[in-house]
Amino acid sequence: MIIGILGVGHLAASMLAGFLRSGLDPAAIVLSPRGKATALSARHGFQLAADNRDLVERSDVVLLSVRPAHAPEAVAGLPWRMGQTVVSVCAGVPLSRLDVAPARIVRAMPFTASEIAASPTVYFPDLGEAQAVLDRLGPSIALPTEKDFEVATVSAAVYGWAQDLIRKTAEWSSAEGLDPTIARRLAAMTFVAAGQLIAEKDEPMDQMLEELVTPGGITERGLQVLLARDVPAAWEEACGAVLDKLTGA
């Protein structure tokens, strides 16, 4: 299977690192000749297409990773064929705006954690060819409808917010005298541990938090401050704002 990358920017570079980490042969990857493509091709041995038409003709699966506003134009008029699969990672661009017939098309939302094969990547619809590619980047999650996909894509923004919280926590700890290297590692691993515990247990999340929060304890005290500042409501509002942007509401 030959994988083509149409649009080689920051996210595509993360996915390419994940593909290499998974053991994929660089010769099985074709890059469109713009952005970071020339440098990555020279460094890792990826194939470099002459143009987007050449890329489509040579690829079995094409990952569309251009700026969302340019996505419909980028796929228009290319020699798509039966049996070919297109995976769009362009946030907020519905399937109806991407004319790749007679190829099949899937929407996916990988994170930059693809580079360490740790991206929980949602996708729709559930096509085996897409899953085979996305599983190389971390655990893939098929969704039943495109509406579900839009809601799930909000997690891509939350991923960035979580990184900001990790940064702020590490910076506060450093300012209080903790070694910066230790502060960064501890803050990052704290978020990993919290997420992994929730992912691997079946108990309701409210119950898990209730069991964690000791009356009069440190977790309760911090949550009281966050609640008083209306942080939970602000977080929900931010999620809603991202969904509105994705859906054009």
XYZ file of C-alpha atoms in Angstrom:
249
model
C 0.000 0.000 0.000
C 1.320 3.422 -0.999
C 0.329 6.340 1.242
C 0.313 9.819 -0.252
C 0.432 12.978 1.883
C -1.208 15.947 0.194
C -0.153 18.962 2.245
C 3.038 18.586 4.289
C 2.801 20.937 7.259
C 3.197 20.513 11.011
C 0.483 17.872 11.529
C 1.641 15.895 8.494
C 5.200 15.932 9.836
C 3.928 14.482 13.127
C 2.061 11.734 11.270
C 5.121 10.941 9.185
C 7.195 10.566 12.349
C 4.535 8.167 13.660
C 4.597 6.127 10.467
C 8.364 5.766 10.729
C 8.084 4.849 14.413
C 5.560 2.140 13.486
C 8.040 0.585 11.074
C 6.475 1.726 7.811
C 8.938 1.721 4.918
C 9.672 5.346 3.875
C 9.544 4.186 0.252
C 5.823 3.451 0.760
C 5.109 7.160 1.367
C 4.738 9.832 -1.320
C 4.753 13.538 -0.445
C 3.279 16.453 -2.359
C 6.103 18.821 -3.337
C 5.421 21.775 -1.031
C 5.879 22.799 2.592
C 8.281 20.568 4.506
C 8.218 17.836 1.846
C 11.623 18.369 0.214
C 13.518 18.440 3.510
C 11.648 15.424 4.927
C 12.140 13.457 1.716
C 15.878 14.128 1.727
C 16.169 13.223 5.417
C 14.083 10.044 5.505
C 13.835 8.717 1.960
C 10.170 9.438 1.273
C 9.139 9.619 -2.380
C 8.492 13.126 -3.696
C 5.681 13.595 -6.210
C 6.051 15.914 -9.179
C 2.689 17.502 -8.368
C -0.664 16.650 -6.735
C -1.876 14.768 -9.818
C 1.224 12.590 -9.753
C 0.715 11.961 -6.024
C -2.885 10.798 -6.509
C -1.947 8.537 -9.412
C 0.750 6.831 -7.336
C -1.136 6.423 -4.030
C -3.621 3.877 -2.678
C -4.477 5.990 0.376
C -4.168 9.788 0.302
C -3.995 11.790 3.533
C -5.355 15.278 2.881
C -3.592 17.649 5.266
C -3.901 21.114 3.734
C -5.346 24.200 5.438
C -9.100 23.630 5.839
C -10.023 26.661 3.719
C -8.007 25.216 0.824
C -9.239 21.612 1.083
C -12.107 21.645 -1.498
C -9.895 23.329 -4.077
C -6.954 21.017 -3.329
C -8.884 17.843 -4.232
C -10.819 19.239 -7.199
C -10.042 17.820 -10.634
C -7.511 15.224 -9.507
C -7.544 11.687 -10.995
C -9.324 9.904 -8.153
C -10.208 6.277 -8.868
C -12.258 3.338 -7.638
C -10.636 1.429 -4.778
C -8.725 4.500 -3.563
C -9.254 5.960 -0.078
C -8.871 9.598 0.926
C -8.441 10.479 4.617
C -9.068 14.153 5.315
C -7.565 15.599 8.490
C -8.863 19.087 7.655
C -10.863 20.215 10.694
C -14.329 21.602 10.029
C -14.540 20.535 6.374
C -17.551 18.205 5.849
C -17.444 15.261 3.499
C -19.954 16.962 1.205
C -17.365 19.634 0.309
C -14.670 17.179 -0.760
C -15.309 15.841 -4.266
C -13.059 12.824 -4.663
C -15.475 10.456 -6.414
C -15.164 7.621 -7.284
C -12.648 7.255 -4.421
C -13.996 6.750 -0.898
C -13.402 9.429 1.712
C -12.986 9.413 5.482
C -12.599 12.259 7.967
C -10.052 11.808 10.761
C -8.619 13.979 13.545
C -5.165 12.890 14.683
C -3.181 14.886 17.248
C 0.491 15.822 17.071
C 1.020 12.951 19.540
C 0.946 10.897 16.334
C 4.712 11.289 16.271
C 5.005 9.043 19.343
C 2.138 6.762 18.238
C -0.050 8.071 21.075
C -2.800 9.931 19.208
C -6.389 8.859 19.987
C -7.650 9.450 16.446
C -11.383 9.631 15.733
C -12.597 8.918 12.205
C -15.782 8.592 10.139
C -16.967 6.544 8.341
C -15.458 3.240 9.425
C -13.337 1.993 6.515
C -10.725 -0.694 7.049
C -8.170 0.968 4.782
C -8.338 4.150 6.833
C -8.126 2.279 10.133
C -5.041 0.391 8.967
C -3.265 3.702 8.408
C -4.562 5.518 11.492
C -3.748 2.638 13.858
C -0.083 3.353 13.181
C -0.526 6.734 14.903
C -2.165 5.451 18.104
C -5.568 4.028 19.054
C -8.173 4.830 16.385
C -11.831 5.355 17.301
C -14.540 4.871 14.648
C -17.647 7.030 14.986
C -21.172 6.272 13.693
C -22.079 9.699 12.243
C -20.426 12.836 10.922
C -22.181 14.847 13.648
C -20.488 12.657 16.256
C -17.202 13.291 14.477
C -17.622 17.074 14.781
C -18.323 16.795 18.521
C -15.355 14.480 19.006
C -13.080 16.850 17.081
C -13.438 19.360 19.942
C -11.009 17.060 21.761
C -8.307 18.258 19.372
C -8.678 21.705 20.940
C -8.852 20.237 24.458
C -5.549 18.490 23.695
C -3.957 21.918 23.263
C -5.633 23.285 26.389
C -4.306 20.323 28.377
C -0.801 21.116 27.168
C -1.298 24.707 28.313
C -2.430 23.507 31.760
C 0.622 21.273 31.981
C 2.839 24.217 31.038
C 1.213 26.524 33.586
C 1.459 23.894 36.329
C 5.118 23.254 35.573
C 5.904 26.993 35.475
C 4.152 27.585 38.815
C 6.056 24.704 40.413
C 9.338 26.043 39.039
C 8.559 29.515 40.350
C 8.020 27.938 43.783
C 11.513 26.449 43.642
C 11.048 22.989 42.096
C 13.670 21.999 39.551
C 12.201 22.923 36.105
C 13.012 19.537 34.586
C 11.311 17.718 37.442
C 8.371 20.147 37.379
C 7.774 19.558 33.656
C 8.020 15.777 33.933
C 5.800 15.615 36.999
C 3.090 17.855 35.516
C 3.045 15.915 32.250
C 2.941 12.506 33.919
C 0.170 13.668 36.284
C -2.109 14.372 33.318
C -1.149 11.074 31.671
C -1.953 9.168 34.879
C -5.337 10.873 35.330
C -6.361 10.164 31.753
C -5.140 6.581 31.748
C -7.006 5.733 34.942
C -10.273 7.055 33.514
C -9.660 5.279 30.196
C -9.022 1.902 31.820
C -11.766 1.873 34.474
C -15.517 1.488 33.946
C -16.755 3.362 37.017
C -18.709 6.584 36.402
C -16.332 9.538 36.344
C -18.373 11.375 38.988
C -17.931 8.412 41.308
C -14.187 8.265 40.665
C -13.809 11.952 41.494
C -15.969 11.645 44.607
C -13.752 8.839 45.858
C -10.655 10.922 45.131
C -11.813 14.134 46.825
C -11.283 13.856 50.583
C -13.508 16.266 52.532
C -11.319 19.101 53.746
C -8.417 17.871 51.627
C -6.176 19.527 49.041
C -8.092 18.390 45.944
C -11.355 19.719 47.367
C -9.734 23.054 48.233
C -8.426 23.559 44.721
C -11.753 22.588 43.154
C -13.502 25.102 45.395
C -11.304 27.879 44.011
C -11.908 26.778 40.409
C -15.651 26.598 40.988
C -15.688 30.038 42.612
C -13.914 31.418 39.524
C -16.537 29.693 37.315
C -13.844 27.694 35.515
C -16.148 24.695 34.784
C -18.658 26.964 33.024
C -15.872 28.692 31.083
C -14.523 25.307 29.977
C -17.948 24.246 28.694
C -18.307 27.577 26.915
C -14.922 27.097 25.243
C -15.929 23.616 24.044
C -19.149 25.026 22.631
C -17.285 27.828 20.868
C -14.969 25.317 19.179
C -17.916 23.193 18.046
C -19.601 26.289 16.609
C -16.438 27.096 14.678
C -16.207 23.539 13.343
C -19.817 23.482 12.189
C -20.037 27.087 11.015
C -22.763 27.877 13.581
